[in-house]
mmCIF file of C-alpha atoms and ligand atoms in Angstrom:
data_model
loop_
_atom_site.group_PDB
_atom_site.id
_atom_site.type_symbol
_atom_site.label_atom_id
_atom_site.label_comp_id
_atom_site.label_asym_id
_atom_site.label_seq_id
_atom_site.Cartn_x
_atom_site.Cartn_y
_atom_site.Cartn_z
ATOM 1 C CA MET A 1 3.878 -1.524 21.390
ATOM 2 C CA ASN A 2 1.288 -0.177 23.700
ATOM 3 C CA GLN A 3 -0.735 -3.457 24.317
ATOM 4 C CA ASN A 4 -3.814 -1.573 25.540
ATOM 5 C CA LYS A 5 -4.711 -0.479 22.153
ATOM 6 C CA VAL A 6 -3.986 -3.681 20.267
ATOM 7 C CA TYR A 7 -6.981 -6.018 19.987
ATOM 8 C CA PRO A 8 -7.223 -9.444 18.194
ATOM 9 C CA ALA A 9 -8.711 -8.875 14.665
ATOM 10 C CA SER A 10 -10.244 -12.387 14.933
ATOM 11 C CA ASN A 11 -12.579 -11.428 17.892
ATOM 12 C CA ASP A 12 -16.094 -10.096 17.412
ATOM 13 C CA GLU A 13 -15.895 -8.046 20.569
ATOM 14 C CA SER A 14 -12.735 -6.275 19.370
ATOM 15 C CA ILE A 15 -14.622 -5.591 16.017
ATOM 16 C CA GLY A 16 -17.631 -4.162 17.912
ATOM 17 C CA HIS A 17 -15.294 -1.961 19.987
ATOM 18 C CA ALA A 18 -13.450 -0.638 16.762
ATOM 19 C CA ALA A 19 -16.873 0.142 15.252
ATOM 20 C CA ASP A 20 -17.856 2.181 18.211
ATOM 21 C CA ILE A 21 -14.728 4.126 17.837
ATOM 22 C CA LEU A 22 -15.396 4.732 14.150
ATOM 23 C CA LYS A 23 -18.905 5.930 15.158
ATOM 24 C CA LYS A 24 -17.645 8.358 17.637
ATOM 25 C CA GLY A 25 -15.150 9.801 14.962
ATOM 26 C CA GLY A 26 -12.009 7.993 16.109
ATOM 27 C CA LEU A 27 -9.308 6.246 14.191
ATOM 28 C CA VAL A 28 -8.978 2.445 13.942
ATOM 29 C CA ALA A 29 -6.059 0.665 12.249
ATOM 30 C CA PHE A 30 -7.193 -2.516 10.828
ATOM 31 C CA PRO A 31 -5.659 -5.406 8.629
ATOM 32 C CA THR A 32 -6.518 -5.812 5.058
ATOM 33 C CA GLU A 33 -5.053 -8.500 2.539
ATOM 34 C CA THR A 34 -2.843 -6.024 1.172
ATOM 35 C CA VAL A 35 -1.510 -3.597 3.965
ATOM 36 C CA TYR A 36 -2.762 -2.324 7.255
ATOM 37 C CA GLY A 37 -5.205 0.677 6.751
ATOM 38 C CA LEU A 38 -5.735 3.796 8.954
ATOM 39 C CA GLY A 39 -9.601 4.092 9.100
ATOM 40 C CA ALA A 40 -12.111 6.679 9.917
ATOM 41 C CA ASP A 41 -15.813 7.345 9.129
ATOM 42 C CA ALA A 42 -15.586 8.404 5.421
ATOM 43 C CA GLY A 43 -18.655 10.755 6.060
ATOM 44 C CA ASN A 44 -17.318 12.493 9.016
ATOM 45 C CA TYR A 45 -15.130 15.540 8.119
ATOM 46 C CA GLU A 46 -13.367 15.875 11.398
ATOM 47 C CA ALA A 47 -12.606 12.325 11.493
ATOM 48 C CA VAL A 48 -11.097 12.239 8.117
ATOM 49 C CA CYS A 49 -9.062 15.452 9.036
ATOM 50 C CA LYS A 50 -7.604 13.284 11.659
ATOM 51 C CA ILE A 51 -6.293 10.758 9.167
ATOM 52 C CA PHE A 52 -4.376 13.430 7.320
ATOM 53 C CA GLU A 53 -3.017 14.843 10.655
ATOM 54 C CA VAL A 54 -1.804 11.529 12.009
ATOM 55 C CA LYS A 55 -0.330 10.385 8.646
ATOM 56 C CA LYS A 56 1.240 13.723 7.973
ATOM 57 C CA ARG A 57 -0.206 13.427 4.649
ATOM 58 C CA PRO A 58 -0.643 16.351 2.266
ATOM 59 C CA VAL A 59 -4.424 17.001 1.709
ATOM 60 C CA PHE A 60 -3.763 16.946 -2.031
ATOM 61 C CA ASP A 61 -3.400 13.096 -1.671
ATOM 62 C CA PRO A 62 -6.783 11.591 -1.898
ATOM 63 C CA LEU A 63 -7.989 8.516 0.236
ATOM 64 C CA ILE A 64 -9.624 5.063 -0.774
ATOM 65 C CA VAL A 65 -12.913 4.477 0.664
ATOM 66 C CA HIS A 66 -13.477 0.929 1.783
ATOM 67 C CA VAL A 67 -16.695 -0.793 1.442
ATOM 68 C CA SER A 68 -18.367 -4.116 2.592
ATOM 69 C CA SER A 69 -20.975 -4.223 -0.199
ATOM 70 C CA VAL A 70 -21.451 -3.317 -3.911
ATOM 71 C CA ALA A 71 -24.525 -1.189 -2.771
ATOM 72 C CA GLN A 72 -22.265 1.039 -0.606
ATOM 73 C CA ALA A 73 -19.888 1.292 -3.490
ATOM 74 C CA ARG A 74 -22.658 2.438 -5.738
ATOM 75 C CA SER A 75 -23.797 5.209 -3.231
ATOM 76 C CA LEU A 76 -20.318 6.765 -3.556
ATOM 77 C CA TRP A 77 -20.231 6.813 -7.324
ATOM 78 C CA SER A 78 -22.543 8.968 -9.485
ATOM 79 C CA LYS A 79 -22.562 6.327 -12.374
ATOM 80 C CA VAL A 80 -21.088 2.883 -12.700
ATOM 81 C CA PRO A 81 -20.118 1.768 -16.218
ATOM 82 C CA LYS A 82 -20.993 -1.867 -17.110
ATOM 83 C CA VAL A 83 -17.529 -2.936 -17.195
ATOM 84 C CA CYS A 84 -17.097 -2.077 -13.454
ATOM 85 C CA GLU A 85 -20.033 -4.278 -12.729
ATOM 86 C CA THR A 86 -17.992 -7.089 -14.163
ATOM 87 C CA LEU A 87 -14.779 -5.992 -12.353
ATOM 88 C CA MET A 88 -16.536 -5.877 -8.984
ATOM 89 C CA GLU A 89 -18.083 -9.288 -9.556
ATOM 90 C CA LYS A 90 -14.759 -10.863 -10.606
ATOM 91 C CA PHE A 91 -12.288 -9.072 -8.297
ATOM 92 C CA TRP A 92 -14.337 -8.047 -5.087
ATOM 93 C CA PRO A 93 -13.635 -8.562 -2.441
ATOM 94 C CA GLY A 94 -9.960 -8.151 -3.225
ATOM 95 C CA PRO A 95 -6.931 -5.839 -4.030
ATOM 96 C CA LEU A 96 -8.618 -3.753 -6.739
ATOM 97 C CA THR A 97 -9.481 -0.099 -6.249
ATOM 98 C CA LEU A 98 -11.761 1.418 -8.645
ATOM 99 C CA VAL A 99 -11.729 5.141 -9.467
ATOM 100 C CA LEU A 100 -14.969 6.658 -10.859
ATOM 101 C CA PRO A 101 -16.867 9.901 -10.888
ATOM 102 C CA LYS A 102 -18.126 10.455 -7.224
ATOM 103 C CA SER A 103 -21.627 11.224 -5.988
ATOM 104 C CA GLU A 104 -22.515 14.059 -4.049
ATOM 105 C CA GLN A 105 -22.437 12.205 -0.845
ATOM 106 C CA VAL A 106 -18.665 11.866 -0.890
ATOM 107 C CA LEU A 107 -16.647 14.629 1.067
ATOM 108 C CA ASP A 108 -14.314 16.820 -1.047
ATOM 109 C CA LEU A 109 -11.714 16.170 1.663
ATOM 110 C CA VAL A 110 -11.627 12.394 0.843
ATOM 111 C CA THR A 111 -10.968 12.971 -2.880
ATOM 112 C CA SER A 112 -8.877 16.075 -2.422
ATOM 113 C CA GLY A 113 -11.320 17.930 -4.523
ATOM 114 C CA LEU A 114 -11.064 15.606 -7.306
ATOM 115 C CA PRO A 115 -14.369 14.821 -9.191
ATOM 116 C CA THR A 116 -13.689 11.084 -8.715
ATOM 117 C CA VAL A 117 -13.417 8.628 -5.725
ATOM 118 C CA ALA A 118 -11.437 5.588 -5.239
ATOM 119 C CA VAL A 119 -13.414 2.622 -3.721
ATOM 120 C CA ARG A 120 -12.399 -0.870 -2.747
ATOM 121 C CA MET A 121 -13.736 -3.849 -0.924
ATOM 122 C CA PRO A 122 -11.043 -5.545 1.018
ATOM 123 C CA LYS A 123 -10.810 -9.394 1.267
ATOM 124 C CA HIS A 124 -9.503 -9.735 4.918
ATOM 125 C CA GLU A 125 -12.427 -11.083 7.112
ATOM 126 C CA ALA A 126 -11.793 -8.531 9.839
ATOM 127 C CA ALA A 127 -11.804 -5.541 7.610
ATOM 128 C CA LEU A 128 -15.134 -6.684 5.931
ATOM 129 C CA LYS A 129 -16.655 -7.357 9.332
ATOM 130 C CA LEU A 130 -15.492 -4.032 10.742
ATOM 131 C CA ILE A 131 -17.201 -2.149 7.710
ATOM 132 C CA LYS A 132 -20.275 -4.245 8.076
ATOM 133 C CA VAL A 133 -20.767 -3.703 11.849
ATOM 134 C CA PHE A 134 -19.914 -0.033 11.476
ATOM 135 C CA GLY A 135 -22.601 0.088 8.551
ATOM 136 C CA LYS A 136 -20.962 2.898 6.544
ATOM 137 C CA PRO A 137 -17.980 3.212 4.299
ATOM 138 C CA VAL A 138 -14.526 3.675 5.785
ATOM 139 C CA ALA A 139 -11.876 6.007 4.400
ATOM 140 C CA ALA A 140 -8.470 4.430 4.934
ATOM 141 C CA PRO A 141 -5.093 5.007 3.675
ATOM 142 C CA SER A 142 -2.157 2.779 4.427
ATOM 143 C CA ALA A 143 -1.342 3.126 8.194
ATOM 144 C CA ASN A 144 2.250 4.352 7.845
ATOM 145 C CA LEU A 145 3.473 8.025 8.082
ATOM 146 C CA PHE A 146 3.298 9.682 4.761
ATOM 147 C CA GLY A 147 6.232 8.794 2.500
ATOM 148 C CA TYR A 148 7.397 5.915 4.626
ATOM 149 C CA THR A 149 7.244 2.006 4.041
ATOM 150 C CA SER A 150 3.750 0.574 4.232
ATOM 151 C CA PRO A 151 2.716 -1.578 7.377
ATOM 152 C CA THR A 152 2.146 -5.264 6.968
ATOM 153 C CA LEU A 153 2.131 -5.918 10.772
ATOM 154 C CA ALA A 154 0.150 -4.404 13.609
ATOM 155 C CA ARG A 155 3.633 -3.773 15.143
ATOM 156 C CA HIS A 156 4.559 -1.550 12.207
ATOM 157 C CA VAL A 157 1.451 0.580 12.848
ATOM 158 C CA ALA A 158 2.140 0.892 16.474
ATOM 159 C CA GLU A 159 5.800 1.978 15.667
ATOM 160 C CA ASP A 160 4.725 4.702 13.099
ATOM 161 C CA MET A 161 1.625 6.121 14.942
ATOM 162 C CA GLY A 162 0.729 4.050 17.936
ATOM 163 C CA GLU A 163 0.070 7.074 20.158
ATOM 164 C CA LYS A 164 -2.259 8.619 17.803
ATOM 165 C CA VAL A 165 -4.645 6.041 16.793
ATOM 166 C CA ASP A 166 -7.405 4.914 19.173
ATOM 167 C CA LEU A 167 -7.365 1.065 18.411
ATOM 168 C CA ILE A 168 -5.406 -1.201 16.415
ATOM 169 C CA LEU A 169 -6.778 -4.522 15.195
ATOM 170 C CA ASP A 170 -3.955 -7.228 15.016
ATOM 171 C CA GLY A 171 -4.645 -9.627 12.107
ATOM 172 C CA GLY A 172 -1.042 -10.848 11.770
ATOM 173 C CA SER A 173 0.818 -10.399 8.636
ATOM 174 C CA CYS A 174 -0.936 -9.182 5.429
ATOM 175 C CA ALA A 175 -1.205 -11.950 2.880
ATOM 176 C CA VAL A 176 -0.670 -9.840 -0.388
ATOM 177 C CA GLY A 177 1.834 -7.398 1.129
ATOM 178 C CA VAL A 178 1.569 -4.741 -1.420
ATOM 179 C CA GLU A 179 -1.262 -2.200 -1.917
ATOM 180 C CA SER A 180 -4.239 -2.626 -4.242
ATOM 181 C CA THR A 181 -4.166 -1.958 -7.933
ATOM 182 C CA VAL A 182 -5.650 1.522 -8.492
ATOM 183 C CA LEU A 183 -7.640 1.501 -11.691
ATOM 184 C CA GLN A 184 -9.446 4.496 -13.055
ATOM 185 C CA VAL A 185 -12.264 3.720 -15.383
ATOM 186 C CA GLU A 186 -13.199 6.149 -18.091
ATOM 187 C CA GLY A 187 -16.135 5.053 -20.119
ATOM 188 C CA GLU A 188 -15.469 1.305 -20.871
ATOM 189 C CA LYS A 189 -11.754 1.750 -20.584
ATOM 190 C CA GLY A 190 -9.157 1.697 -17.776
ATOM 191 C CA VAL A 191 -6.039 3.281 -16.783
ATOM 192 C CA ILE A 192 -3.836 1.618 -14.050
ATOM 193 C CA LEU A 193 -2.750 4.491 -11.755
ATOM 194 C CA ARG A 194 -0.858 2.378 -9.420
ATOM 195 C CA PRO A 195 0.224 -1.265 -10.073
ATOM 196 C CA GLY A 196 -0.600 -3.531 -7.052
ATOM 197 C CA GLY A 197 -2.132 -6.728 -5.848
ATOM 198 C CA ILE A 198 -3.963 -7.770 -9.019
ATOM 199 C CA ASP A 199 -1.722 -7.662 -12.227
ATOM 200 C CA THR A 200 -2.446 -6.318 -15.729
ATOM 201 C CA GLU A 201 -2.551 -9.899 -17.215
ATOM 202 C CA THR A 202 -5.288 -10.859 -14.869
ATOM 203 C CA LEU A 203 -7.282 -7.554 -15.502
ATOM 204 C CA SER A 204 -6.961 -7.241 -19.151
ATOM 205 C CA PRO A 205 -9.523 -9.955 -20.285
ATOM 206 C CA PHE A 206 -12.178 -7.773 -18.623
ATOM 207 C CA ILE A 207 -11.316 -4.262 -19.501
ATOM 208 C CA LEU A 208 -9.351 -2.437 -22.214
ATOM 209 C CA LEU A 209 -6.254 -0.907 -20.546
ATOM 210 C CA LYS A 210 -4.978 2.350 -21.736
ATOM 211 C CA GLU A 211 -1.474 3.653 -20.989
ATOM 212 C CA SER A 212 -1.411 6.333 -18.340
ATOM 213 C CA THR A 213 -0.679 9.578 -20.111
ATOM 214 C CA SER A 214 0.738 11.668 -17.333
ATOM 215 C CA THR A 215 4.236 11.196 -16.099
ATOM 216 C CA PHE A 216 3.935 11.404 -12.366
ATOM 217 C CA LYS A 217 6.806 13.757 -11.845
ATOM 218 C CA GLN A 218 5.212 16.417 -13.619
ATOM 219 C CA LYS A 219 1.488 16.158 -13.382
ATOM 220 C CA PRO A 220 0.266 13.431 -11.215
ATOM 221 C CA SER A 221 -3.117 12.011 -12.367
ATOM 222 C CA ALA A 222 -3.234 10.446 -8.896
ATOM 223 C CA PRO A 223 -1.818 12.912 -6.617
ATOM 224 C CA GLY A 224 -0.267 10.327 -4.356
ATOM 225 C CA MET A 225 1.652 8.777 -7.139
ATOM 226 C CA LEU A 226 4.687 10.986 -6.378
ATOM 227 C CA GLU A 227 8.098 9.719 -7.401
ATOM 228 C CA SER A 228 9.321 9.242 -3.880
ATOM 229 C CA HIS A 229 7.257 7.015 -1.666
ATOM 230 C CA TYR A 230 7.455 3.894 0.313
ATOM 231 C CA ALA A 231 10.959 5.125 1.456
ATOM 232 C CA PRO A 232 12.924 3.853 4.398
ATOM 233 C CA HIS A 233 15.214 6.201 6.270
ATOM 234 C CA THR A 234 18.247 4.420 5.019
ATOM 235 C CA LYS A 235 19.291 5.241 1.554
ATOM 236 C CA MET A 236 18.194 2.631 -0.863
ATOM 237 C CA VAL A 237 19.282 1.877 -4.394
ATOM 238 C CA LEU A 238 17.408 -0.457 -6.832
ATOM 239 C CA LEU A 239 20.031 -2.448 -8.880
ATOM 240 C CA GLU A 240 19.380 -2.788 -12.541
ATOM 241 C CA LYS A 241 18.230 -6.192 -13.791
ATOM 242 C CA GLY A 242 21.027 -8.744 -13.883
ATOM 243 C CA VAL A 243 23.395 -6.913 -11.374
ATOM 244 C CA SER A 244 25.104 -9.835 -9.536
ATOM 245 C CA GLY A 245 28.481 -11.671 -9.391
ATOM 246 C CA SER A 246 31.318 -9.388 -10.384
ATOM 247 C CA LYS A 247 29.113 -6.456 -11.361
ATOM 248 C CA LEU A 248 27.708 -6.467 -7.888
ATOM 249 C CA GLU A 249 31.236 -6.851 -6.453
ATOM 250 C CA GLU A 250 32.255 -3.902 -8.388
ATOM 251 C CA MET A 251 29.604 -1.713 -7.223
ATOM 252 C CA VAL A 252 30.055 -2.643 -3.463
ATOM 253 C CA LYS A 253 33.703 -1.765 -3.886
ATOM 254 C CA LYS A 254 32.771 1.576 -5.559
ATOM 255 C CA TYR A 255 30.447 2.445 -2.552
ATOM 256 C CA LYS A 256 33.045 1.458 0.026
ATOM 257 C CA ALA A 257 35.530 3.632 -1.659
ATOM 258 C CA LEU A 258 33.272 6.437 -1.382
ATOM 259 C CA GLY A 259 33.169 5.992 2.249
ATOM 260 C CA VAL A 260 29.967 3.942 2.586
ATOM 261 C CA LYS A 261 30.642 1.585 5.495
ATOM 262 C CA LYS A 262 27.656 -0.645 6.194
ATOM 263 C CA ILE A 263 25.567 -1.798 3.389
ATOM 264 C CA GLY A 264 22.467 -4.004 3.486
ATOM 265 C CA PHE A 265 21.103 -6.209 0.659
ATOM 266 C CA LEU A 266 17.562 -6.845 -0.159
ATOM 267 C CA ALA A 267 17.604 -9.975 -2.250
ATOM 268 C CA PHE A 268 14.986 -11.584 -4.333
ATOM 269 C CA LYS A 269 15.962 -15.302 -4.111
ATOM 270 C CA SER A 270 19.533 -15.431 -2.619
ATOM 271 C CA VAL A 271 22.631 -13.424 -1.472
ATOM 272 C CA PRO A 272 25.402 -13.968 -3.807
ATOM 273 C CA HIS A 273 28.200 -12.487 -1.609
ATOM 274 C CA LYS A 274 27.146 -12.619 2.128
ATOM 275 C CA ASP A 275 30.502 -11.245 3.122
ATOM 276 C CA PHE A 276 30.016 -7.996 1.143
ATOM 277 C CA PHE A 277 27.016 -7.012 3.303
ATOM 278 C CA ASP A 278 26.414 -6.239 7.001
ATOM 279 C CA ALA A 279 22.879 -7.411 6.902
ATOM 280 C CA PHE A 280 20.530 -8.942 4.231
ATOM 281 C CA GLU A 281 16.862 -10.100 3.765
ATOM 282 C CA ILE A 282 15.617 -12.593 1.172
ATOM 283 C CA LEU A 283 12.179 -11.898 -0.169
ATOM 284 C CA SER A 284 11.635 -15.512 -1.459
ATOM 285 C CA VAL A 285 13.968 -18.471 -1.386
ATOM 286 C CA LYS A 286 11.631 -20.239 -3.849
ATOM 287 C CA GLY A 287 11.786 -17.255 -6.136
ATOM 288 C CA ASP A 288 7.842 -16.837 -5.989
ATOM 289 C CA LEU A 289 6.815 -13.332 -6.566
ATOM 290 C CA LYS A 290 3.798 -13.530 -4.549
ATOM 291 C CA GLU A 291 5.783 -14.661 -1.484
ATOM 292 C CA ALA A 292 8.294 -11.877 -2.171
ATOM 293 C CA ALA A 293 5.498 -9.352 -2.229
ATOM 294 C CA SER A 294 4.056 -10.500 1.067
ATOM 295 C CA ASN A 295 7.614 -10.153 2.659
ATOM 296 C CA LEU A 296 8.635 -6.940 0.831
ATOM 297 C CA PHE A 297 7.746 -4.150 3.384
ATOM 298 C CA GLN A 298 8.607 -6.181 6.365
ATOM 299 C CA ALA A 299 11.963 -6.847 5.137
ATOM 300 C CA ILE A 300 12.614 -3.247 4.168
ATOM 301 C CA ARG A 301 11.676 -2.239 7.746
ATOM 302 C CA LYS A 302 13.954 -4.784 9.252
ATOM 303 C CA LEU A 303 16.953 -3.555 7.206
ATOM 304 C CA ASP A 304 15.970 0.066 7.996
ATOM 305 C CA LYS A 305 16.418 -0.769 11.659
ATOM 306 C CA MET A 306 19.853 -2.020 11.327
ATOM 307 C CA ARG A 307 21.752 1.423 11.206
ATOM 308 C CA LEU A 308 23.045 0.662 7.783
ATOM 309 C CA ASP A 309 24.518 3.521 5.668
ATOM 310 C CA MET A 310 22.665 2.211 2.625
ATOM 311 C CA MET A 311 20.906 -0.779 1.195
ATOM 312 C CA LEU A 312 20.935 -2.292 -2.233
ATOM 313 C CA ALA A 313 17.797 -3.882 -3.588
ATOM 314 C CA GLU A 314 18.015 -6.564 -6.150
ATOM 315 C CA SER A 315 15.544 -6.315 -9.144
ATOM 316 C CA VAL A 316 12.830 -8.962 -9.349
ATOM 317 C CA PRO A 317 11.257 -10.294 -12.663
ATOM 318 C CA SER A 318 9.101 -7.653 -14.296
ATOM 319 C CA GLU A 319 5.919 -9.869 -14.524
ATOM 320 C CA GLY A 320 2.687 -10.358 -12.394
ATOM 321 C CA ILE A 321 2.990 -8.890 -8.999
ATOM 322 C CA GLY A 322 6.519 -8.360 -9.672
ATOM 323 C CA ILE A 323 5.595 -5.158 -11.537
ATOM 324 C CA ALA A 324 4.048 -3.769 -8.117
ATOM 325 C CA ILE A 325 7.215 -4.848 -6.247
ATOM 326 C CA LEU A 326 9.514 -3.078 -8.676
ATOM 327 C CA ASP A 327 7.209 0.128 -8.580
ATOM 328 C CA ARG A 328 7.669 0.135 -4.718
ATOM 329 C CA LEU A 329 11.270 -0.534 -4.763
ATOM 330 C CA ARG A 330 11.887 2.168 -7.439
ATOM 331 C CA LYS A 331 9.842 4.788 -5.446
ATOM 332 C CA ALA A 332 11.602 3.857 -2.283
ATOM 333 C CA GLY A 333 14.855 4.506 -3.831
ATOM 334 C CA ALA A 334 13.710 7.784 -5.581
HETATM 335 O O1 TXA B 1 -4.358 -1.746 -0.635
HETATM 336 C C1 TXA B 1 -4.534 -0.643 -0.363
HETATM 337 O O2 TXA B 1 -5.120 0.134 -1.342
HETATM 338 C C2 TXA B 1 -4.345 0.056 0.969
HETATM 339 C C3 TXA B 1 -5.260 -0.512 1.968
HETATM 340 C C4 TXA B 1 -5.319 0.040 3.238
HETATM 341 O O3 TXA B 1 -6.596 -0.613 1.336
HETATM 342 N N1 TXA B 1 -4.731 1.508 0.936
HETATM 343 C C5 TXA B 1 -3.851 2.438 0.336
HETATM 344 O O4 TXA B 1 -4.196 3.731 0.417
HETATM 345 O O5 TXA B 1 -2.776 2.106 -0.254
HETATM 346 P P1 TXA B 1 -3.154 4.808 0.063
HETATM 347 O O6 TXA B 1 -3.899 6.071 0.632
HETATM 348 O O7 TXA B 1 -1.900 4.597 0.848
HETATM 349 O O8 TXA B 1 -2.967 4.886 -1.347
HETATM 350 C C6 TXA B 1 -4.132 5.276 -2.173
HETATM 351 C C7 TXA B 1 -3.675 5.662 -3.547
HETATM 352 C C8 TXA B 1 -2.991 7.163 -3.557
HETATM 353 O O9 TXA B 1 -1.801 6.871 -4.343
HETATM 354 C C9 TXA B 1 -3.985 7.963 -4.009
HETATM 355 O O10 TXA B 1 -3.290 9.063 -4.723
HETATM 356 C C10 TXA B 1 -4.747 6.996 -4.971
HETATM 357 O O11 TXA B 1 -4.807 5.949 -4.375
HETATM 358 N N2 TXA B 1 -6.083 7.798 -5.105
HETATM 359 C C11 TXA B 1 -7.014 7.835 -4.190
HETATM 360 N N3 TXA B 1 -8.231 8.471 -4.584
HETATM 361 C C12 TXA B 1 -7.857 8.743 -5.887
HETATM 362 C C13 TXA B 1 -8.697 9.459 -7.062
HETATM 363 N N4 TXA B 1 -9.784 10.001 -6.859
HETATM 364 N N5 TXA B 1 -8.038 9.469 -8.257
HETATM 365 C C14 TXA B 1 -6.705 9.014 -8.374
HETATM 366 N N6 TXA B 1 -6.156 8.302 -7.472
HETATM 367 C C15 TXA B 1 -6.606 8.268 -6.220
HETATM 368 MG MG1 MG B 2 0.111 4.394 1.200
#
């Protein structure tokens, strides 16, 4: 990685330097508790254009605006229902993105022309400091190329787009490891548009959650919620729940018979038949879903570098943050 661009996120001087770049309309990749973000001044049209260019992201996929205070969030929204006050109080800073009608101040480019804007306050100290020192909201998608696996290390950002960002703040690996939960709030009710770092059980005491009505394939209510996303270059197949032992053996044999030579395995807790696979990664030996989430994208990226013909991903329990993990695995394999 080009070390000249990578600065320690824990250092105030680095943060000051990064904030200056944002002021000049440049791009800064920074750590958050979820994944690394690719940040630009949310109020600068040209700077936001660069995000879409560098990520090769279609302009119909809106960005999340990151804030360091509730007052900043308010300035981006036209009205804030009471239930959102509670959600901000309970879950900010943290991996919850709130989608509400936007104020006039928000650029249409940021929201892809939608009348709403997604806003979150990240929990990572460096991210918060950067926004504070910069003094204004920062638009930031995940700092990966569009459609590819999200970055949870500074190195991932450097590999994907190192040449094109002005500075990368290195804050080590991201603690949560999957992106924020995207919650659209309509009146006093909420719709989860993307499962993420804060699970449904944790949210539901504070807001009435409705089922999302659109199926993403036909009509994405969040344009970014396309079926295929987070995808490694290597073909990935998510195994159904409970596929292990002889079922797994059968499946591997079937693929081998079809001429698939090198198969990788992305395991939740353990690898049943190590000799079946040319490479494997284990998400959490303890079977801890939070640990699994924090290792997820790094493990996928590691396997993706092994020149495998395909990888099989084991299912994880569909509870808590496991729902977000399954969502990413399913989309990576779509
Ligand atoms: O954890 C995260 O949320 C990370 C870090 C960097 O903060 N960011 C992130 O951004 O995941 P991105 O751009 O990769 O994903 C943003 C998601 C997309 O699916 C997008 O479609 C949705 O949020 N989104 C943004 N604005 C929206 C809006 N106004 N209405 C509905 N969905 C929106
Ligand atoms: Mg993303």
